[in-house]
């Protein structure tokens, strides 16, 4: 009995030691900095796309006298919620907010005072989403959630104006022993985990809903999806839905991949393949369902964050070798 207690105490001690060791490691070193930067750039670019896409028709689509009635916008019973655009109904106020939001999206993408601009960009983009919810495609829901998590992520440490300014000024690296750095690192990794869990939730819930659908069960769902004129690509989609074998293969493949995605991430060696599969899946959606392009780009941007810095170093080394081999052959 004493031996059993000693073994249990020893096991608990090992677990506790491993936990504190891992906690100390994560508080000293910030991981996935390249992936976080790529996610920031993608999310910022998608947000900027909203402004640029509708710039010439901004008054009609988003303005105070736009297509979405003002009463529906400000009335809580009609689903109205907080938005900077609801603070005033004048054209001047609208133009000021719209252009300020566009600037915020650009600065967030470039990584200028990144953490502050993450908050500013989130507020402006949320306000724009609320002004006309009929123009959304689902990517706005994911973006609204993830941008909150991105406030804690150090997404400006790479590929940003902040990182460039730091390099030009030759500022010393942060003191890894400082309490501020350790807390910031833990928040950074908590943000990474929250974003990853959000992506996993999207895939798992989507896969579970598909499993319950009759057309997903019999392998014909993509046939009907590709024939929707609202999203379809005339002259291209028919090349897919006219091939019965391809339709069945892609239908079942989509369901299996979405259900397996979360479990693939648990194995670090399989993580790049899971991310590559997710990117290809959403590229296919963006190409063959053109109306969902912003949703697809948002999901691709979030998946890029899941990859570790070592994965990107290996990809970079592979591309360097491939380019070198290409130059030799030519």
C-alpha positions as MATLAB code, in Angstrom:
seq = 'XXXXXXXXXXXXXXXXXXXXXXXXXXXXXXXXXXXXXXXXXXXXXXXXXXXXXXXXXXXXXXXXXXXXXXXXXXXXXXXXXXXXXXXXXXXXXXXXXXXXXXXXXXXXXXXXXXXXXXXXXXXXXXXXXXXXXXXXXXXXXXXXXXXXXXXXXXXXXXXXXXXXXXXXXXXXXXXXXXXXXXXXXXXXXXXXXXXXXXXXXXXXXXXXXXXXXXXXXXXXXXXXXXXXXXXXXXXXXXXXXXXXXXXXXXXXXXXXXXXXXXXXXXXXXXXXXXXXXXXXXXXXXXXXXXXXXXXXXXXXXXXXXXXXXXXXXXXXXXXXXXXXXXXXXX';
ca = [
       0.000    0.000    0.000;
       2.849    2.322    0.884;
       4.524    1.464   -2.397;
       1.324    2.359   -4.310;
       1.144    5.714   -2.565;
       4.802    6.374   -3.323;
       4.274    5.549   -7.004;
       1.232    7.834   -7.199;
       3.081   10.665   -5.486;
       6.022   10.199   -7.861;
       3.701   10.296  -10.905;
       1.983   13.476   -9.690;
       5.377   15.048   -9.040;
       6.541   14.220  -12.586;
       3.380   15.678  -14.107;
       3.700   18.844  -12.038;
       7.374   19.224  -12.945;
       6.603   18.748  -16.647;
       3.770   21.302  -16.444;
       5.918   23.983  -14.823;
       8.744   23.261  -17.222;
       6.449   23.706  -20.223;
       4.912   26.815  -18.663;
       8.385   28.304  -18.185;
       9.277   27.475  -21.804;
       6.144   29.123  -23.207;
       6.615   32.202  -21.046;
      10.158   32.742  -22.357;
       9.758   32.058  -26.098;
       6.948   33.144  -28.398;
       6.058   30.664  -31.109;
       4.196   30.776  -34.416;
       5.247   34.386  -35.039;
       5.395   33.941  -38.834;
       1.979   32.280  -38.910;
       0.515   35.032  -36.725;
       1.918   37.659  -39.102;
       0.448   35.897  -42.145;
      -2.915   35.686  -40.387;
      -2.779   39.401  -39.614;
      -1.971   40.238  -43.220;
      -4.767   38.026  -44.554;
      -7.431   39.288  -42.141;
      -6.379   42.897  -42.737;
      -6.447   42.404  -46.508;
      -9.929   40.882  -46.371;
     -11.124   43.812  -44.253;
      -9.543   46.277  -46.684;
     -11.196   44.384  -49.545;
     -14.623   45.164  -48.056;
     -13.886   48.877  -48.200;
     -12.262   48.911  -51.640;
     -14.814   46.584  -53.246;
     -17.744   48.799  -52.334;
     -15.987   52.148  -52.409;
     -17.827   53.590  -55.414;
     -21.187   52.357  -54.081;
     -20.440   52.948  -50.388;
     -23.319   55.388  -49.905;
     -25.884   53.011  -51.394;
     -24.613   49.886  -49.589;
     -23.451   51.268  -46.247;
     -24.572   54.904  -46.029;
     -27.256   56.431  -43.773;
     -29.765   56.388  -46.640;
     -28.515   53.084  -48.019;
     -30.307   49.962  -49.079;
     -30.539   48.581  -45.509;
     -33.180   50.767  -43.787;
     -31.864   52.956  -40.988;
     -34.711   51.850  -38.697;
     -33.660   48.206  -39.027;
     -30.095   49.249  -38.285;
     -30.736   51.128  -35.031;
     -33.826   49.309  -33.735;
     -32.852   46.622  -31.160;
     -36.005   44.671  -31.997;
     -34.748   44.395  -35.581;
     -31.386   43.029  -34.493;
     -29.603   46.370  -34.196;
     -26.442   46.439  -32.064;
     -23.537   48.768  -31.293;
     -21.960   50.458  -34.289;
     -20.045   53.681  -34.693;
     -22.211   54.392  -37.733;
     -25.307   54.565  -35.512;
     -23.923   57.582  -33.623;
     -24.818   59.931  -36.463;
     -26.890   59.943  -39.622;
     -25.093   62.658  -41.566;
     -23.139   61.914  -44.737;
     -20.077   63.637  -43.273;
     -20.025   61.291  -40.277;
     -20.443   58.285  -42.562;
     -17.628   59.368  -44.899;
     -15.342   60.057  -41.957;
     -15.929   56.644  -40.417;
     -15.713   54.774  -43.702;
     -12.364   56.291  -44.660;
     -11.014   55.975  -41.110;
     -11.959   52.292  -41.176;
     -10.195   51.846  -44.497;
      -7.052   53.454  -43.077;
      -7.246   51.280  -39.955;
      -7.501   48.128  -42.095;
      -4.443   49.200  -44.100;
      -2.341   49.997  -41.019;
      -3.380   46.723  -39.369;
      -2.333   44.820  -42.484;
       1.039   46.583  -42.585;
       1.598   46.051  -38.872;
       1.950   49.639  -37.674;
       1.513   49.803  -33.887;
       0.000   46.394  -34.406;
      -1.699   45.693  -31.102;
      -3.409   49.081  -30.977;
      -4.440   48.839  -34.628;
      -5.904   45.380  -33.985;
      -8.385   46.940  -31.558;
      -9.083   49.929  -33.816;
      -9.552   47.756  -36.909;
     -11.865   45.431  -34.997;
     -14.117   48.286  -33.822;
     -14.379   49.853  -37.291;
     -14.932   46.530  -39.066;
     -17.555   45.389  -36.551;
     -19.341   48.713  -36.996;
     -19.342   48.247  -40.768;
     -20.646   44.668  -40.503;
     -23.576   45.842  -38.398;
     -24.539   48.569  -40.868;
     -25.605   46.069  -43.519;
     -25.645   42.426  -42.375;
     -27.251   41.333  -45.645;
     -23.899   41.650  -47.436;
     -22.113   39.162  -45.181;
     -21.146   35.600  -46.145;
     -20.262   34.025  -42.785;
     -16.629   35.088  -42.751;
     -17.644   38.141  -40.725;
     -18.742   35.948  -37.804;
     -15.391   34.182  -37.665;
     -13.472   37.442  -38.088;
     -15.412   39.166  -35.306;
     -14.506   36.395  -32.884;
     -10.904   35.904  -33.946;
      -9.922   39.583  -33.950;
     -10.642   39.629  -30.208;
      -8.151   36.786  -29.746;
      -5.653   38.488  -32.062;
      -5.403   41.393  -29.602;
      -3.373   39.094  -27.346;
      -1.298   37.554  -30.158;
       2.030   39.153  -31.035;
       1.168   39.360  -34.732;
       3.489   42.293  -35.410;
       6.764   40.548  -34.502;
       7.346   39.486  -38.131;
       6.541   40.924  -41.567;
       5.415   44.274  -40.180;
       6.408   47.929  -40.013;
       6.919   47.444  -36.277;
       9.445   44.665  -36.878;
      11.201   46.707  -39.570;
      11.445   49.755  -37.325;
      12.829   47.617  -34.540;
      15.469   46.149  -36.857;
      16.470   49.572  -38.228;
      16.890   50.993  -34.730;
      18.735   47.839  -33.673;
      16.714   47.624  -30.504;
      17.759   44.842  -28.118;
      15.654   41.714  -27.784;
      13.132   41.631  -24.982;
      14.343   40.444  -21.606;
      12.928   36.930  -21.371;
      13.166   37.086  -17.598;
      11.044   40.234  -17.313;
       7.580   39.706  -15.845;
       5.998   41.815  -18.603;
       7.563   39.643  -21.308;
       6.531   36.421  -19.594;
       2.911   37.522  -19.166;
       2.812   38.765  -22.760;
       4.177   35.438  -24.003;
       1.574   33.457  -22.081;
      -1.191   35.686  -23.465;
       0.298   35.256  -26.952;
       0.102   31.476  -26.709;
      -3.372   31.641  -25.173;
      -4.480   33.714  -28.179;
      -2.933   31.203  -30.578;
      -4.758   28.375  -28.837;
      -8.063   30.274  -28.914;
      -7.756   30.928  -32.670;
      -6.855   27.283  -33.321;
      -9.817   26.070  -31.271;
     -12.087   28.418  -33.221;
     -10.903   26.913  -36.518;
     -11.393   23.405  -35.141;
     -14.898   24.335  -33.973;
     -15.837   25.613  -37.433;
     -14.657   22.380  -39.063;
     -16.140   20.050  -36.458;
     -19.564   21.712  -36.344;
     -19.690   21.935  -40.140;
     -18.735   18.275  -40.466;
     -21.315   17.169  -37.897;
     -24.088   19.061  -39.673;
     -23.066   17.519  -42.984;
     -23.159   13.996  -41.569;
     -26.847   14.496  -40.751;
     -27.743   15.659  -44.262;
     -29.274   13.182  -46.697;
     -27.410   14.494  -49.727;
     -24.086   14.368  -47.870;
     -24.854   10.797  -46.862;
     -25.585    9.640  -50.404;
     -22.647   11.586  -51.880;
     -24.610   14.017  -54.069;
     -24.425   17.232  -51.998;
     -21.713   18.905  -54.081;
     -23.711   18.239  -57.241;
     -26.501   20.498  -55.982;
     -24.113   23.050  -54.464;
     -22.156   23.482  -57.686;
     -25.384   24.085  -59.607;
     -26.438   27.078  -57.477;
     -26.334   29.991  -59.916;
     -25.855   32.557  -57.154;
     -22.400   31.208  -56.335;
     -21.489   29.134  -59.368;
     -18.850   29.766  -62.023;
     -20.546   29.313  -65.423;
     -18.609   27.102  -67.781;
     -16.358   25.721  -65.038;
     -18.580   24.182  -62.363;
     -20.246   21.932  -64.905;
     -16.878   20.221  -65.498;
     -17.123   18.974  -61.924;
     -20.799   18.191  -61.370;
     -21.075   16.285  -64.664;
     -18.507   13.775  -63.349;
     -20.407   11.510  -60.944;
     -17.299    9.805  -59.545;
     -15.628   13.150  -58.809;
     -18.754   14.520  -57.131;
     -19.070   11.519  -54.790;
     -15.340   11.545  -54.013;
     -15.283   15.247  -53.146;
     -18.523   15.056  -51.143;
     -17.324   12.278  -48.870;
     -13.779   13.662  -48.812;
     -15.026   17.034  -47.546;
     -16.968   15.451  -44.677;
     -14.145   13.123  -43.644;
     -11.579   15.925  -43.741;
     -13.665   18.326  -41.652;
     -14.310   15.671  -39.013;
     -10.660   14.578  -38.947;
      -9.080   18.060  -39.012;
      -8.965   18.557  -35.235;
      -7.429   15.125  -34.643;
      -4.812   15.630  -37.369;
      -3.566   18.723  -35.519;
      -2.782   16.615  -32.448;
       0.070   15.003  -34.377;
       2.722   17.633  -35.093;
       4.022   15.693  -38.097;
       0.556   15.674  -39.692;
      -0.159   19.338  -38.932;
       1.247   20.729  -42.222;
      -0.862   18.250  -44.205;
      -3.993   19.254  -42.269;
      -3.314   22.939  -42.933;
      -2.521   22.257  -46.608;
      -5.778   20.317  -46.928;
      -7.727   23.178  -45.339;
      -6.117   25.723  -47.656;
      -6.919   23.620  -50.725;
     -10.498   23.088  -49.513;
     -11.143   26.803  -49.150;
      -9.345   27.660  -52.366;
     -11.790   25.319  -54.059;
     -14.690   27.062  -52.347;
     -13.340   30.483  -53.349;
     -12.972   29.411  -56.988;
     -16.166   27.429  -57.480;
     -18.393   29.412  -55.098;
     -17.333   32.952  -55.910;
     -19.867   34.504  -53.534;
     -18.006   33.034  -50.542;
     -14.556   34.324  -51.392;
     -14.120   36.439  -48.240;
     -15.144   33.531  -46.015;
     -12.646   31.272  -47.778;
      -9.801   33.782  -47.507;
     -10.569   34.334  -43.819;
     -10.391   30.607  -43.072;
      -7.163   30.268  -45.056;
      -5.666   33.122  -43.062;
      -6.599   31.471  -39.774;
      -5.163   28.131  -40.845;
      -1.802   29.747  -41.593;
      -1.491   30.597  -37.890;
      -1.600   26.924  -36.920;
       1.747   26.211  -38.584;
       4.821   26.630  -36.374;
       7.873   28.722  -37.262;
       9.893   25.553  -37.867;
       7.335   24.458  -40.464;
       7.726   27.743  -42.327;
      11.522   27.468  -42.160;
      11.320   24.048  -43.794;
       8.948   25.364  -46.470;
      11.314   28.263  -47.128;
      14.297   25.892  -47.380;
      12.374   23.640  -49.772;
      11.421   26.571  -52.002;
      15.026   27.782  -51.964;
      16.280   24.346  -53.069;
      13.557   24.104  -55.690;
      14.429   27.535  -57.118;
      18.115   26.659  -57.128;
      17.438   23.381  -58.940;
      15.282   25.225  -61.459;
      18.014   27.776  -62.168;
      20.543   24.961  -62.739;
      18.314   23.166  -65.238;
      17.687   26.366  -67.200;
];
